[in-house]
Tab-separated table of C-alpha atoms in Angstrom:
chain	number	residue	atom	x	y	z
A	1	UNK	CA	96.206	52.113	-133.025
A	2	UNK	CA	95.292	55.487	-134.857
A	3	UNK	CA	93.137	56.590	-131.949
A	4	UNK	CA	96.091	55.853	-129.559
A	5	UNK	CA	98.502	57.710	-131.700
A	6	UNK	CA	96.124	60.805	-131.680
A	7	UNK	CA	95.631	60.634	-127.925
A	8	UNK	CA	99.404	60.217	-127.306
A	9	UNK	CA	100.309	63.051	-129.640
A	10	UNK	CA	97.971	65.550	-127.712
A	11	UNK	CA	98.966	64.452	-124.485
A	12	UNK	CA	102.570	64.672	-125.290
A	13	UNK	CA	102.496	68.032	-127.126
A	14	UNK	CA	99.871	69.783	-124.871
A	15	UNK	CA	100.376	67.794	-121.712
A	16	UNK	CA	97.689	65.440	-120.435
A	17	UNK	CA	96.690	68.057	-117.853
A	18	UNK	CA	95.836	70.521	-120.522
A	19	UNK	CA	93.611	68.398	-122.731
A	20	UNK	CA	90.316	66.451	-122.061
A	21	UNK	CA	89.882	63.639	-124.529
A	22	UNK	CA	86.570	61.745	-124.584
A	23	UNK	CA	86.955	58.442	-126.360
A	24	UNK	CA	83.641	56.787	-127.599
A	25	UNK	CA	83.700	53.608	-129.524
A	26	UNK	CA	80.909	52.540	-131.923
A	27	UNK	CA	82.083	48.882	-131.622
A	28	UNK	CA	81.689	48.144	-135.360
A	29	UNK	CA	78.189	49.497	-135.732
A	30	UNK	CA	78.151	52.356	-137.968
A	31	UNK	CA	74.608	53.381	-136.789
A	32	UNK	CA	76.086	53.978	-133.386
A	33	UNK	CA	78.317	56.771	-134.821
A	34	UNK	CA	75.467	59.398	-135.161
A	35	UNK	CA	74.342	59.394	-131.513
A	36	UNK	CA	77.945	59.567	-130.297
A	37	UNK	CA	78.816	62.535	-132.579
A	38	UNK	CA	75.506	64.221	-131.706
A	39	UNK	CA	76.531	64.154	-128.094
A	40	UNK	CA	79.871	65.659	-128.959
A	41	UNK	CA	78.038	68.468	-130.659
A	42	UNK	CA	75.716	68.977	-127.789
A	43	UNK	CA	78.763	69.245	-125.333
A	44	UNK	CA	80.171	71.822	-127.794
A	45	UNK	CA	83.558	70.052	-127.831
A	46	UNK	CA	86.437	72.069	-129.443
A	47	UNK	CA	87.277	69.477	-132.078
A	48	UNK	CA	86.168	66.010	-133.270
A	49	UNK	CA	88.460	63.300	-134.293
A	50	UNK	CA	86.708	60.643	-136.418
A	51	UNK	CA	88.412	57.287	-136.880
A	52	UNK	CA	87.393	55.511	-140.205
A	53	UNK	CA	84.841	56.364	-142.881
A	54	UNK	CA	81.503	55.733	-140.930
A	55	UNK	CA	82.615	57.985	-138.129
A	56	UNK	CA	83.730	60.679	-140.554
A	57	UNK	CA	80.380	60.654	-142.409
A	58	UNK	CA	78.535	60.860	-139.141
A	59	UNK	CA	80.494	63.849	-137.955
A	60	UNK	CA	80.165	65.562	-141.479
A	61	UNK	CA	76.385	65.345	-141.223
A	62	UNK	CA	76.241	66.509	-137.589
A	63	UNK	CA	78.092	69.737	-137.626
A	64	UNK	CA	79.526	72.441	-140.041
A	65	UNK	CA	81.136	74.506	-137.272
A	66	UNK	CA	83.132	72.274	-135.065
A	67	UNK	CA	86.489	71.253	-136.632
A	68	UNK	CA	86.709	67.608	-137.699
A	69	UNK	CA	89.703	65.606	-138.326
A	70	UNK	CA	89.417	62.180	-139.971
A	71	UNK	CA	91.849	59.303	-139.702
A	72	UNK	CA	92.085	55.874	-141.189
A	73	UNK	CA	89.944	57.244	-143.996
A	74	UNK	CA	90.985	55.994	-147.473
A	75	UNK	CA	89.778	58.639	-149.829
A	76	UNK	CA	87.875	61.611	-148.565
A	77	UNK	CA	86.307	62.609	-151.916
A	78	UNK	CA	84.511	59.198	-152.091
A	79	UNK	CA	83.714	58.968	-148.441
A	80	UNK	CA	82.008	62.458	-148.427
A	81	UNK	CA	80.667	62.362	-152.000
A	82	UNK	CA	82.800	65.247	-153.180
A	83	UNK	CA	82.821	65.618	-157.006
A	84	UNK	CA	85.594	68.190	-157.100
A	85	UNK	CA	87.892	66.743	-154.472
A	86	UNK	CA	91.606	67.574	-155.038
A	87	UNK	CA	93.318	67.020	-151.753
A	88	UNK	CA	91.701	69.534	-149.449
A	89	UNK	CA	88.202	68.943	-148.318
A	90	UNK	CA	87.377	72.565	-147.131
A	91	UNK	CA	84.670	73.601	-144.731
A	92	UNK	CA	85.337	72.255	-141.239
A	93	UNK	CA	87.010	69.016	-142.334
A	94	UNK	CA	90.483	67.688	-142.918
A	95	UNK	CA	92.598	64.671	-141.603
A	96	UNK	CA	94.753	61.776	-142.558
A	97	UNK	CA	94.405	59.017	-145.110
A	98	UNK	CA	95.531	55.416	-144.797
A	99	UNK	CA	95.645	54.888	-148.655
A	100	UNK	CA	99.003	53.269	-149.699
A	101	UNK	CA	99.926	53.766	-153.396
A	102	UNK	CA	97.451	51.472	-155.171
A	103	UNK	CA	99.637	50.837	-158.180
A	104	UNK	CA	102.606	49.693	-155.901
A	105	UNK	CA	100.086	47.270	-154.151
A	106	UNK	CA	99.113	45.821	-157.471
A	107	UNK	CA	102.829	45.374	-158.556
A	108	UNK	CA	103.184	43.152	-155.543
A	109	UNK	CA	100.685	40.810	-157.172
A	110	UNK	CA	102.992	40.784	-160.171
A	111	UNK	CA	105.984	40.121	-157.957
A	112	UNK	CA	104.578	37.356	-155.772
A	113	UNK	CA	102.486	35.524	-158.295
A	114	UNK	CA	104.201	36.143	-161.611
A	115	UNK	CA	102.402	33.435	-163.360
A	116	UNK	CA	99.011	34.870	-162.395
A	117	UNK	CA	96.502	35.563	-165.239
A	118	UNK	CA	93.213	35.934	-163.297
A	119	UNK	CA	92.971	38.168	-160.377
A	120	UNK	CA	89.903	38.172	-158.027
A	121	UNK	CA	89.087	41.549	-156.435
A	122	UNK	CA	87.401	40.806	-153.095
A	123	UNK	CA	85.609	43.543	-151.084
A	124	UNK	CA	82.573	44.728	-149.485
A	125	UNK	CA	80.056	46.525	-151.817
A	126	UNK	CA	78.664	48.620	-149.059
A	127	UNK	CA	82.073	50.427	-148.583
A	128	UNK	CA	82.559	53.251	-151.266
A	129	UNK	CA	86.288	53.463	-150.455
A	130	UNK	CA	86.837	49.811	-151.302
A	131	UNK	CA	84.994	50.421	-154.637
A	132	UNK	CA	87.442	53.111	-155.377
A	133	UNK	CA	90.491	51.124	-154.574
A	134	UNK	CA	89.324	48.103	-156.509
A	135	UNK	CA	88.698	50.331	-159.634
A	136	UNK	CA	92.191	51.755	-159.595
A	137	UNK	CA	93.799	48.329	-159.226
A	138	UNK	CA	91.487	46.771	-161.833
A	139	UNK	CA	92.434	49.452	-164.385
A	140	UNK	CA	96.179	49.027	-163.667
A	141	UNK	CA	96.323	45.276	-163.857
A	142	UNK	CA	94.101	45.207	-166.865
A	143	UNK	CA	96.395	47.414	-168.693
A	144	UNK	CA	99.151	44.868	-168.057
A	145	UNK	CA	97.119	41.943	-169.571
A	146	UNK	CA	95.666	40.420	-166.498
A	147	UNK	CA	91.913	39.445	-166.175
A	148	UNK	CA	90.365	41.141	-163.216
A	149	UNK	CA	86.997	39.981	-161.790
A	150	UNK	CA	85.064	41.657	-158.859
A	151	UNK	CA	83.763	39.605	-156.071
A	152	UNK	CA	81.757	41.723	-153.654
A	153	UNK	CA	79.931	40.698	-150.510
A	154	UNK	CA	77.298	42.831	-148.970
A	155	UNK	CA	78.050	42.065	-145.334
A	156	UNK	CA	79.776	39.584	-143.078
A	157	UNK	CA	76.998	36.942	-143.724
A	158	UNK	CA	78.192	36.093	-147.232
A	159	UNK	CA	81.868	36.612	-146.906
A	160	UNK	CA	82.864	32.949	-146.857
A	161	UNK	CA	80.739	31.915	-149.964
A	162	UNK	CA	81.969	34.868	-152.032
A	163	UNK	CA	85.570	34.197	-151.042
A	164	UNK	CA	85.134	30.444	-152.005
A	165	UNK	CA	83.906	31.523	-155.373
A	166	UNK	CA	86.670	34.040	-155.858
A	167	UNK	CA	89.331	31.387	-154.907
A	168	UNK	CA	87.940	28.816	-157.306
A	169	UNK	CA	88.152	31.419	-160.279
A	170	UNK	CA	91.248	33.200	-159.431
A	171	UNK	CA	95.056	32.776	-159.338
A	172	UNK	CA	95.522	35.437	-156.768
A	173	UNK	CA	93.170	37.620	-154.709
A	174	UNK	CA	93.373	41.259	-153.981
A	175	UNK	CA	91.578	42.845	-150.914
A	176	UNK	CA	91.690	46.601	-150.478
A	177	UNK	CA	91.521	48.374	-147.042
A	178	UNK	CA	87.974	47.257	-146.193
A	179	UNK	CA	86.570	47.382	-142.698
A	180	UNK	CA	84.154	44.375	-143.214
A	181	UNK	CA	87.004	42.259	-144.677
A	182	UNK	CA	89.353	43.162	-141.747
A	183	UNK	CA	86.595	41.914	-139.297
A	184	UNK	CA	86.123	38.787	-141.292
A	185	UNK	CA	89.796	37.884	-142.007
A	186	UNK	CA	89.557	34.579	-140.287
A	187	UNK	CA	86.567	33.534	-142.362
A	188	UNK	CA	88.247	34.640	-145.526
A	189	UNK	CA	91.347	32.541	-144.495
A	190	UNK	CA	89.319	29.516	-144.148
A	191	UNK	CA	87.611	29.905	-147.557
A	192	UNK	CA	90.505	31.148	-149.401
A	193	UNK	CA	92.820	28.507	-151.249
A	194	UNK	CA	94.827	31.186	-153.238
A	195	UNK	CA	97.231	33.879	-152.214
A	196	UNK	CA	95.869	37.168	-151.140
A	197	UNK	CA	97.552	40.456	-151.358
A	198	UNK	CA	95.927	42.843	-148.795
A	199	UNK	CA	95.625	46.594	-148.789
A	200	UNK	CA	96.592	46.816	-145.063
A	201	UNK	CA	98.392	44.817	-142.361
A	202	UNK	CA	95.461	44.042	-140.270
A	203	UNK	CA	93.839	42.073	-143.117
A	204	UNK	CA	97.204	40.537	-144.137
A	205	UNK	CA	97.932	39.259	-140.705
A	206	UNK	CA	94.509	37.421	-140.825
A	207	UNK	CA	94.489	36.041	-144.295
A	208	UNK	CA	97.021	37.521	-146.613
A	209	UNK	CA	100.501	36.760	-148.046
A	210	UNK	CA	101.694	40.411	-148.256
A	211	UNK	CA	100.761	44.038	-147.966
A	212	UNK	CA	102.142	47.485	-148.448
A	213	UNK	CA	101.996	48.582	-144.766
A	214	UNK	CA	101.680	51.755	-142.940
A	215	UNK	CA	101.746	52.391	-139.134
A	216	UNK	CA	98.134	53.291	-138.020
A	217	UNK	CA	99.675	54.551	-134.879
A	218	UNK	CA	101.868	57.072	-136.679
A	219	UNK	CA	98.974	58.033	-138.912
A	220	UNK	CA	96.976	58.846	-135.675
A	221	UNK	CA	99.765	60.625	-134.267
A	222	UNK	CA	100.065	62.851	-137.325
A	223	UNK	CA	96.292	63.680	-136.964
A	224	UNK	CA	97.008	64.725	-133.300
A	225	UNK	CA	99.648	67.048	-134.388
A	226	UNK	CA	97.070	68.642	-136.941
A	227	UNK	CA	94.703	68.961	-134.028
A	228	UNK	CA	97.354	70.727	-132.019
A	229	UNK	CA	97.784	73.252	-134.820
A	230	UNK	CA	94.020	73.895	-135.040
A	231	UNK	CA	93.497	74.030	-131.224
A	232	UNK	CA	96.560	75.984	-130.185
A	233	UNK	CA	98.000	77.882	-133.108
A	234	UNK	CA	94.714	78.688	-134.793
A	235	UNK	CA	95.264	76.805	-138.080
A	236	UNK	CA	92.302	76.977	-140.461
A	237	UNK	CA	91.044	73.416	-140.924
A	238	UNK	CA	89.395	74.357	-144.157
A	239	UNK	CA	92.782	75.017	-145.794
A	240	UNK	CA	94.554	72.021	-144.379
A	241	UNK	CA	95.250	69.313	-147.158
A	242	UNK	CA	94.672	65.727	-146.316
A	243	UNK	CA	97.901	64.193	-144.945
A	244	UNK	CA	99.369	60.698	-145.630
A	245	UNK	CA	101.458	58.146	-143.875
A	246	UNK	CA	105.160	59.292	-143.840
A	247	UNK	CA	106.378	55.878	-145.087
A	248	UNK	CA	105.186	52.559	-146.490
A	249	UNK	CA	106.753	49.120	-146.073
A	250	UNK	CA	106.442	45.759	-147.995
A	251	UNK	CA	105.559	43.187	-145.477
A	252	UNK	CA	104.737	39.417	-145.718
A	253	UNK	CA	102.921	36.946	-143.761
A	254	UNK	CA	105.680	34.185	-143.410
A	255	UNK	CA	103.322	31.384	-142.261
A	256	UNK	CA	100.981	31.771	-145.064
A	257	UNK	CA	103.534	32.397	-147.702
A	258	UNK	CA	105.274	29.029	-146.564
A	259	UNK	CA	102.037	27.219	-146.723
A	260	UNK	CA	101.268	28.455	-150.265
A	261	UNK	CA	104.822	28.161	-151.514
A	262	UNK	CA	105.198	31.838	-152.104
A	263	UNK	CA	108.759	33.005	-152.779
A	264	UNK	CA	109.342	36.504	-151.183
A	265	UNK	CA	111.722	39.059	-152.662
A	266	UNK	CA	114.503	40.363	-150.369
A	267	UNK	CA	112.953	43.853	-150.090
A	268	UNK	CA	109.964	42.600	-148.118
A	269	UNK	CA	110.238	42.239	-144.343
A	270	UNK	CA	108.218	39.629	-142.089
A	271	UNK	CA	105.263	40.911	-139.977
A	272	UNK	CA	105.552	40.743	-136.334
């Protein structure tokens, strides 16, 4: 959806006859990102859009001269190993973040499962952005008196077993925006017997009760607008701060909420 938004933005603003967009998909294999990006560098493209953290990291390592815009990246400082990140990456990189306010996500746990005392934090240990989100939520909920326990899986092979353990030990589970969890949502649903609050809508549709949702299409469209500023108006990518989704919406998964007996407040809307 973010890629489509990016493409549509440039085709709309520039006109499709004035822009050539080469879309290459790594198909969930992060190692494939490197040869794709290297081919872009060899072609001397004018700009690289990198969708999600592995693509951004590959682009970051491939060129310091071609402008790079990331999208669907949660936290750029964590993704790129920047110790002094304060909202602007600098160099040849900027982009958009899919991070929803983490404390507001945590508050949804308190709203939907008010009796909860033990929260399981379920995520992939190989994804640094997931570690970042889990740490913020863990600190926030711990300060409110809840007991938080981390349950991490290394890849898709141990998702079901780790989820089963998390569900047995917890009153509610939190899953951040996590690529591996998103690809394994059905396996998580099959193993989870407790409510799951998810960091993004894709995971929530598969296995969650609720999420603080953004539109990835709109996020990609915003990234396309940034590309236009760079390519046509000469904007300096090094000074462009990371942009965020324009709005967030509380959404719930009606079927799973009904199955688990979750009462949803009036300010939540059902997912499509």
